[in-house]
CSV table of N, CA and C in Angstrom, one decimal:
chain,number,residue,atom,x,y,z
A,1,MET,N,-16.7,62.6,2.3
A,1,MET,CA,-16.6,61.3,1.6
A,1,MET,C,-15.2,60.7,1.9
A,2,LEU,N,-15.2,59.3,2.2
A,2,LEU,CA,-14.1,58.7,2.5
A,2,LEU,C,-13.4,58.2,1.4
A,3,ASN,N,-12.0,58.4,1.3
A,3,ASN,CA,-11.1,57.8,0.3
A,3,ASN,C,-11.1,56.3,0.2
A,4,PRO,N,-11.2,55.7,-0.9
A,4,PRO,CA,-11.1,54.2,-0.9
A,4,PRO,C,-9.7,53.8,-0.5
A,5,VAL,N,-9.6,52.7,0.2
A,5,VAL,CA,-8.4,52.2,0.7
A,5,VAL,C,-8.1,50.9,-0.1
A,6,ALA,N,-6.8,50.9,-0.7
A,6,ALA,CA,-6.4,49.8,-1.5
A,6,ALA,C,-6.1,48.6,-0.5
A,7,LEU,N,-6.8,47.4,-0.7
A,7,LEU,CA,-6.4,46.3,0.1
A,7,LEU,C,-5.3,45.5,-0.6
A,8,PRO,N,-4.5,44.9,0.2
A,8,PRO,CA,-3.4,44.1,-0.5
A,8,PRO,C,-4.0,42.9,-1.1
A,9,CYS,N,-3.5,42.4,-2.0
A,9,CYS,CA,-3.9,41.1,-2.8
A,9,CYS,C,-3.7,40.0,-1.8
A,10,ALA,N,-4.7,39.2,-1.6
A,10,ALA,CA,-4.7,38.0,-0.6
A,10,ALA,C,-4.2,36.8,-1.5
A,11,THR,N,-3.2,36.2,-1.0
A,11,THR,CA,-2.7,34.9,-1.7
A,11,THR,C,-2.8,33.8,-0.7
A,12,PRO,N,-3.2,32.7,-1.1
A,12,PRO,CA,-3.3,31.6,-0.1
A,12,PRO,C,-1.9,31.2,0.4
A,13,THR,N,-2.0,30.9,1.7
A,13,THR,CA,-0.8,30.6,2.5
A,13,THR,C,-0.4,29.2,2.0
A,14,GLN,N,0.9,29.2,2.0
A,14,GLN,CA,1.6,27.9,1.6
A,14,GLN,C,1.6,26.9,2.8
A,15,ASP,N,1.1,25.7,2.7
A,15,ASP,CA,1.2,24.8,3.8
A,15,ASP,C,2.5,23.8,3.5
A,16,PHE,N,3.5,24.2,4.1
A,16,PHE,CA,4.8,23.5,3.8
A,16,PHE,C,4.8,22.1,4.1
A,17,SER,N,4.3,21.8,5.3
A,17,SER,CA,4.2,20.3,5.7
A,17,SER,C,3.5,19.5,4.6
A,18,TRP,N,2.4,20.2,4.2
A,18,TRP,CA,1.5,19.5,3.1
A,18,TRP,C,2.4,19.2,1.7
A,19,SER,N,3.0,20.4,1.3
A,19,SER,CA,3.8,20.4,0.2
A,19,SER,C,5.0,19.3,0.3
A,20,SER,N,5.5,19.4,1.4
A,20,SER,CA,6.6,18.4,1.7
A,20,SER,C,6.1,16.9,1.5
A,21,LEU,N,5.1,16.6,2.1
A,21,LEU,CA,4.3,15.3,2.1
A,21,LEU,C,4.0,14.9,0.7
A,22,VAL,N,3.6,15.8,-0.2
A,22,VAL,CA,3.2,15.5,-1.5
A,22,VAL,C,4.4,15.3,-2.4
A,23,SER,N,5.5,16.1,-2.2
A,23,SER,CA,6.7,15.9,-2.9
A,23,SER,C,7.3,14.6,-2.5
A,24,ARG,N,7.4,14.3,-1.2
A,24,ARG,CA,8.1,13.1,-0.7
A,24,ARG,C,7.3,11.8,-1.3
A,25,SER,N,6.0,12.0,-1.3
A,25,SER,CA,5.2,10.8,-1.6
A,25,SER,C,5.3,10.5,-3.2
A,26,THR,N,5.2,11.5,-4.0
A,26,THR,CA,5.3,11.3,-5.3
A,26,THR,C,6.6,10.9,-5.8
A,27,ALA,N,7.7,11.3,-5.2
A,27,ALA,CA,9.1,10.8,-5.3
A,27,ALA,C,9.2,9.3,-5.0
A,28,ALA,N,8.5,8.9,-4.0
A,28,ALA,CA,8.5,7.6,-3.6
A,28,ALA,C,7.8,6.6,-4.4
A,29,TRP,N,6.9,7.1,-5.2
A,29,TRP,CA,6.1,6.2,-6.2
A,29,TRP,C,7.0,5.7,-7.3
A,30,ASP,N,8.0,6.4,-7.7
A,30,ASP,CA,8.8,6.0,-8.8
A,30,ASP,C,9.5,4.7,-8.4
A,31,ASP,N,9.9,4.5,-7.2
A,31,ASP,CA,10.6,3.3,-6.7
A,31,ASP,C,9.5,2.1,-6.6
A,32,LEU,N,8.2,2.4,-6.4
A,32,LEU,CA,7.3,1.4,-6.3
A,32,LEU,C,6.8,0.8,-7.6
A,33,ILE,N,6.8,1.5,-8.7
A,33,ILE,CA,6.2,1.1,-9.8
A,33,ILE,C,7.4,0.6,-10.8
A,34,SER,N,7.0,-0.7,-11.3
A,34,SER,CA,8.1,-1.3,-12.3
A,34,SER,C,7.7,-0.8,-13.7
A,35,ASP,N,8.7,-0.8,-14.5
A,35,ASP,CA,8.6,-0.3,-15.9
A,35,ASP,C,7.6,-1.2,-16.6
A,36,GLU,N,7.3,-2.6,-16.3
A,36,GLU,CA,6.4,-3.4,-17.0
A,36,GLU,C,4.9,-3.0,-16.7
A,37,GLN,N,4.8,-2.4,-15.6
A,37,GLN,CA,3.4,-2.1,-15.1
A,37,GLN,C,2.8,-0.8,-15.8
A,38,HIS,N,1.5,-1.0,-16.2
A,38,HIS,CA,1.0,0.3,-16.9
A,38,HIS,C,0.1,0.9,-15.8
A,39,VAL,N,0.8,1.7,-14.9
A,39,VAL,CA,0.1,2.5,-13.8
A,39,VAL,C,-0.1,3.9,-14.4
A,40,PRO,N,-1.3,4.5,-14.2
A,40,PRO,CA,-1.4,6.0,-14.6
A,40,PRO,C,-0.7,6.9,-13.5
A,41,ILE,N,0.5,6.8,-13.2
A,41,ILE,CA,1.3,7.4,-12.3
A,41,ILE,C,1.1,9.1,-12.3
A,42,ASP,N,1.2,9.5,-13.6
A,42,ASP,CA,1.2,10.9,-13.8
A,42,ASP,C,-0.3,11.6,-13.3
A,43,PHE,N,-1.3,10.7,-13.7
A,43,PHE,CA,-2.7,11.1,-13.3
A,43,PHE,C,-2.8,11.1,-11.8
A,44,HIS,N,-2.2,10.0,-11.1
A,44,HIS,CA,-2.2,10.1,-9.7
A,44,HIS,C,-1.4,11.2,-8.9
A,45,LYS,N,-0.3,11.6,-9.6
A,45,LYS,CA,0.5,12.6,-9.1
A,45,LYS,C,-0.2,13.9,-9.3
A,46,ASP,N,-0.9,14.2,-10.5
A,46,ASP,CA,-1.6,15.5,-10.8
A,46,ASP,C,-2.8,15.6,-9.8
A,47,LEU,N,-3.4,14.3,-9.5
A,47,LEU,CA,-4.6,14.4,-8.7
A,47,LEU,C,-4.2,14.8,-7.3
A,48,LEU,N,-3.0,14.4,-6.8
A,48,LEU,CA,-2.6,14.7,-5.4
A,48,LEU,C,-2.2,16.1,-5.4
A,49,ARG,N,-1.5,16.6,-6.4
A,49,ARG,CA,-1.0,17.9,-6.4
A,49,ARG,C,-2.1,19.1,-6.5
A,50,GLU,N,-3.3,18.6,-6.8
A,50,GLU,CA,-4.3,19.6,-6.8
A,50,GLU,C,-4.8,20.1,-5.4
A,51,TYR,N,-4.5,19.3,-4.4
A,51,TYR,CA,-4.8,19.7,-3.1
A,51,TYR,C,-3.8,20.7,-2.5
A,52,HIS,N,-4.3,21.7,-1.7
A,52,HIS,CA,-3.3,22.7,-1.1
A,52,HIS,C,-3.0,22.7,0.3
A,53,SER,N,-3.8,21.7,1.0
A,53,SER,CA,-3.7,21.5,2.4
A,53,SER,C,-4.2,20.2,2.8
A,54,LEU,N,-3.7,19.7,4.0
A,54,LEU,CA,-4.2,18.5,4.5
A,54,LEU,C,-5.6,18.4,4.7
A,55,ASP,N,-6.2,19.6,5.3
A,55,ASP,CA,-7.7,19.6,5.4
A,55,ASP,C,-8.5,19.5,4.2
A,56,GLU,N,-8.0,20.2,3.1
A,56,GLU,CA,-8.7,19.9,1.8
A,56,GLU,C,-8.5,18.6,1.3
A,57,PHE,N,-7.4,18.0,1.4
A,57,PHE,CA,-7.3,16.6,1.0
A,57,PHE,C,-8.1,15.7,1.8
A,58,LEU,N,-8.3,15.7,3.1
A,58,LEU,CA,-9.0,14.9,3.9
A,58,LEU,C,-10.5,15.0,3.6
A,59,ALA,N,-11.0,16.3,3.3
A,59,ALA,CA,-12.3,16.4,3.0
A,59,ALA,C,-12.8,16.0,1.8
A,60,ASP,N,-11.9,15.9,0.7
A,60,ASP,CA,-12.2,15.7,-0.7
A,60,ASP,C,-11.7,14.5,-1.3
A,61,SER,N,-10.6,14.0,-0.9
A,61,SER,CA,-9.9,13.0,-1.7
A,61,SER,C,-10.7,11.6,-1.8
A,62,PRO,N,-11.3,11.2,-0.8
A,62,PRO,CA,-12.0,10.0,-1.1
A,62,PRO,C,-13.1,9.8,-2.2
A,63,LYS,N,-13.5,11.1,-2.7
A,63,LYS,CA,-14.4,11.0,-3.7
A,63,LYS,C,-13.9,10.7,-5.1
A,64,LEU,N,-12.5,10.7,-5.2
A,64,LEU,CA,-11.9,10.5,-6.6
A,64,LEU,C,-11.0,9.2,-6.5
A,65,LEU,N,-10.1,9.2,-5.4
A,65,LEU,CA,-9.2,8.1,-5.3
A,65,LEU,C,-8.8,8.1,-3.8
A,66,THR,N,-8.7,6.9,-3.3
A,66,THR,CA,-8.4,6.8,-1.8
A,66,THR,C,-6.8,6.7,-1.7
A,67,PHE,N,-6.2,7.5,-0.9
A,67,PHE,CA,-4.7,7.4,-0.6
A,67,PHE,C,-4.6,6.9,0.8
A,68,TRP,N,-3.5,6.1,1.0
A,68,TRP,CA,-3.2,5.5,2.4
A,68,TRP,C,-2.0,6.3,2.8
A,69,PHE,N,-2.0,6.6,4.2
A,69,PHE,CA,-0.9,7.2,4.8
A,69,PHE,C,0.1,5.9,5.3
A,70,PHE,N,1.2,5.8,4.8
A,70,PHE,CA,2.3,4.9,5.1
A,70,PHE,C,3.3,5.6,5.9
A,71,GLN,N,3.6,5.0,7.1
A,71,GLN,CA,4.8,5.6,8.0
A,71,GLN,C,6.0,5.3,7.1
A,72,ARG,N,7.1,6.1,7.2
A,72,ARG,CA,8.3,5.9,6.5
A,72,ARG,C,9.0,5.0,7.3
A,73,ARG,N,9.8,4.2,6.7
A,73,ARG,CA,10.6,3.1,7.3
A,73,ARG,C,11.4,3.6,8.5
A,74,SER,N,12.1,4.8,8.3
A,74,SER,CA,12.8,5.3,9.3
A,74,SER,C,12.1,5.7,10.5
A,75,ALA,N,11.1,6.2,10.3
A,75,ALA,CA,10.2,6.6,11.4
A,75,ALA,C,9.6,5.4,12.2
A,76,PHE,N,9.2,4.4,11.4
A,76,PHE,CA,8.7,3.2,12.0
A,76,PHE,C,9.7,2.6,12.9
A,77,ILE,N,11.0,2.4,12.3
A,77,ILE,CA,12.1,1.7,13.1
A,77,ILE,C,12.5,2.5,14.4
A,78,SER,N,12.5,3.8,14.2
A,78,SER,CA,13.0,4.6,15.3
A,78,SER,C,12.0,4.6,16.5
A,79,GLN,N,10.8,4.3,16.5
A,79,GLN,CA,9.8,4.3,17.6
A,79,GLN,C,10.0,3.1,18.5
A,80,THR,N,9.7,3.4,19.7
A,80,THR,CA,9.8,2.3,20.7
A,80,THR,C,8.4,1.6,20.8
A,81,ARG,N,7.4,2.3,20.5
A,81,ARG,CA,6.0,1.6,20.4
A,81,ARG,C,5.2,2.3,19.4
A,82,PHE,N,4.1,1.5,18.9
A,82,PHE,CA,3.3,2.1,17.9
A,82,PHE,C,2.7,3.5,18.2
A,83,LYS,N,2.8,4.5,17.3
A,83,LYS,CA,2.3,5.7,17.4
A,83,LYS,C,1.0,5.9,16.7
A,84,LYS,N,0.2,6.6,17.3
A,84,LYS,CA,-1.1,7.1,16.5
A,84,LYS,C,-0.8,8.1,15.5
A,85,TRP,N,-1.5,8.0,14.4
A,85,TRP,CA,-1.2,9.0,13.3
A,85,TRP,C,-1.6,10.4,14.0
A,86,SER,N,-0.8,11.3,13.4
A,86,SER,CA,-1.0,12.7,14.0
A,86,SER,C,-0.6,13.7,12.8
A,87,ARG,N,-1.5,14.6,12.6
A,87,ARG,CA,-1.3,15.7,11.6
A,87,ARG,C,0.1,16.4,12.0
A,88,GLU,N,0.4,16.4,13.2
A,88,GLU,CA,1.7,17.1,13.6
A,88,GLU,C,3.0,16.4,13.2
A,89,ALA,N,2.8,15.1,12.8
A,89,ALA,CA,4.0,14.4,12.3
A,89,ALA,C,3.9,13.9,10.8
A,90,LEU,N,3.5,14.8,9.9
A,90,LEU,CA,3.4,14.4,8.6
A,90,LEU,C,4.8,14.0,8.0
A,91,ASP,N,5.8,14.6,8.6
A,91,ASP,CA,7.1,14.2,8.0
A,91,ASP,C,7.5,12.7,8.2
A,92,ASP,N,6.7,12.0,9.1
A,92,ASP,CA,6.9,10.6,9.2
A,92,ASP,C,6.2,9.7,8.1
A,93,TYR,N,5.4,10.4,7.3
A,93,TYR,CA,4.6,9.6,6.4
A,93,TYR,C,4.8,9.8,4.9
A,94,VAL,N,4.3,9.1,4.0
A,94,VAL,CA,4.2,9.2,2.6
A,94,VAL,C,2.7,8.8,2.3
A,95,LEU,N,2.1,9.4,1.2
A,95,LEU,CA,0.9,9.0,0.7
A,95,LEU,C,1.0,8.1,-0.5
A,96,ILE,N,0.3,7.0,-0.5
A,96,ILE,CA,0.3,6.1,-1.5
A,96,ILE,C,-1.2,5.8,-2.0
A,97,PRO,N,-1.3,5.9,-3.3
A,97,PRO,CA,-2.6,5.6,-3.8
A,97,PRO,C,-3.1,4.2,-3.6
A,98,ALA,N,-4.4,4.0,-3.2
A,98,ALA,CA,-4.9,2.6,-3.0
A,98,ALA,C,-5.4,2.2,-4.5
A,99,ALA,N,-4.5,1.9,-5.3
A,99,ALA,CA,-4.7,1.4,-6.6
A,99,ALA,C,-3.7,0.4,-7.0
A,100,PRO,N,-4.0,-0.5,-7.9
A,100,PRO,CA,-3.2,-1.5,-8.4
A,100,PRO,C,-1.8,-0.9,-8.8
A,101,GLY,N,-0.8,-1.7,-8.4
A,101,GLY,CA,0.6,-1.4,-8.9
A,101,GLY,C,1.3,-0.6,-7.9
A,102,TYR,N,0.8,-0.2,-6.8
A,102,TYR,CA,1.5,0.6,-5.8
A,102,TYR,C,2.0,-0.2,-4.7
A,103,VAL,N,1.1,-1.0,-4.2
A,103,VAL,CA,1.4,-1.7,-2.9
A,103,VAL,C,1.3,-3.2,-3.0
A,104,TRP,N,2.3,-3.9,-2.6
A,104,TRP,CA,2.4,-5.3,-2.6
A,104,TRP,C,2.5,-5.9,-1.1
A,105,ARG,N,1.8,-6.9,-0.9
A,105,ARG,CA,1.6,-7.6,0.4
A,105,ARG,C,3.0,-7.8,1.0
A,106,ASN,N,4.1,-8.2,0.2
A,106,ASN,CA,5.3,-8.6,0.8
A,106,ASN,C,6.2,-7.3,1.1
A,107,ASP,N,5.7,-6.1,0.7
A,107,ASP,CA,6.4,-4.8,1.0
A,107,ASP,C,5.8,-4.1,2.2
A,108,CYS,N,4.7,-4.4,2.7
A,108,CYS,CA,4.0,-3.6,3.6
A,108,CYS,C,3.6,-4.3,4.9
A,109,PHE,N,3.4,-3.6,5.9
A,109,PHE,CA,2.9,-4.1,7.2
A,109,PHE,C,1.8,-3.1,7.7
A,110,PHE,N,0.5,-3.6,7.6
A,110,PHE,CA,-0.6,-2.8,7.9
A,110,PHE,C,-1.0,-2.7,9.5
A,111,VAL,N,-1.0,-1.8,10.2
A,111,VAL,CA,-1.7,-1.7,11.4
A,111,VAL,C,-2.6,-0.4,11.2
A,112,SER,N,-3.9,-0.8,11.0
A,112,SER,CA,-4.8,0.2,10.7
A,112,SER,C,-6.3,-0.2,10.9
A,113,HIS,N,-7.1,0.9,10.9
A,113,HIS,CA,-8.6,0.5,11.0
A,113,HIS,C,-9.3,1.8,10.6
A,114,PHE,N,-10.5,1.6,10.2
A,114,PHE,CA,-11.3,2.8,9.8
A,114,PHE,C,-12.1,3.3,11.0
């Protein structure tokens, strides 16, 4: 009879680029929301923090709330031509909820399509 082999406990791997994107994004929201607005920012932060990877987020997030990828100003200014979105360049972006109170026309320049 074979002796049972103890298997190590499997823990999910940490997706550092995703964690960085979430931290950077939620920190940026505080600068977007004025004190007079009644935006459920904690709800949106908790919702985004529920995802553990970019793949999980892309597969599931449109069901609850749409988030837009916004290129960071520094990344946008440093480029010599428009770049296509890439999962390899998550450090160039922040995620912003597509919800009232976050985005104003005079603050944003959109180059996008579905």
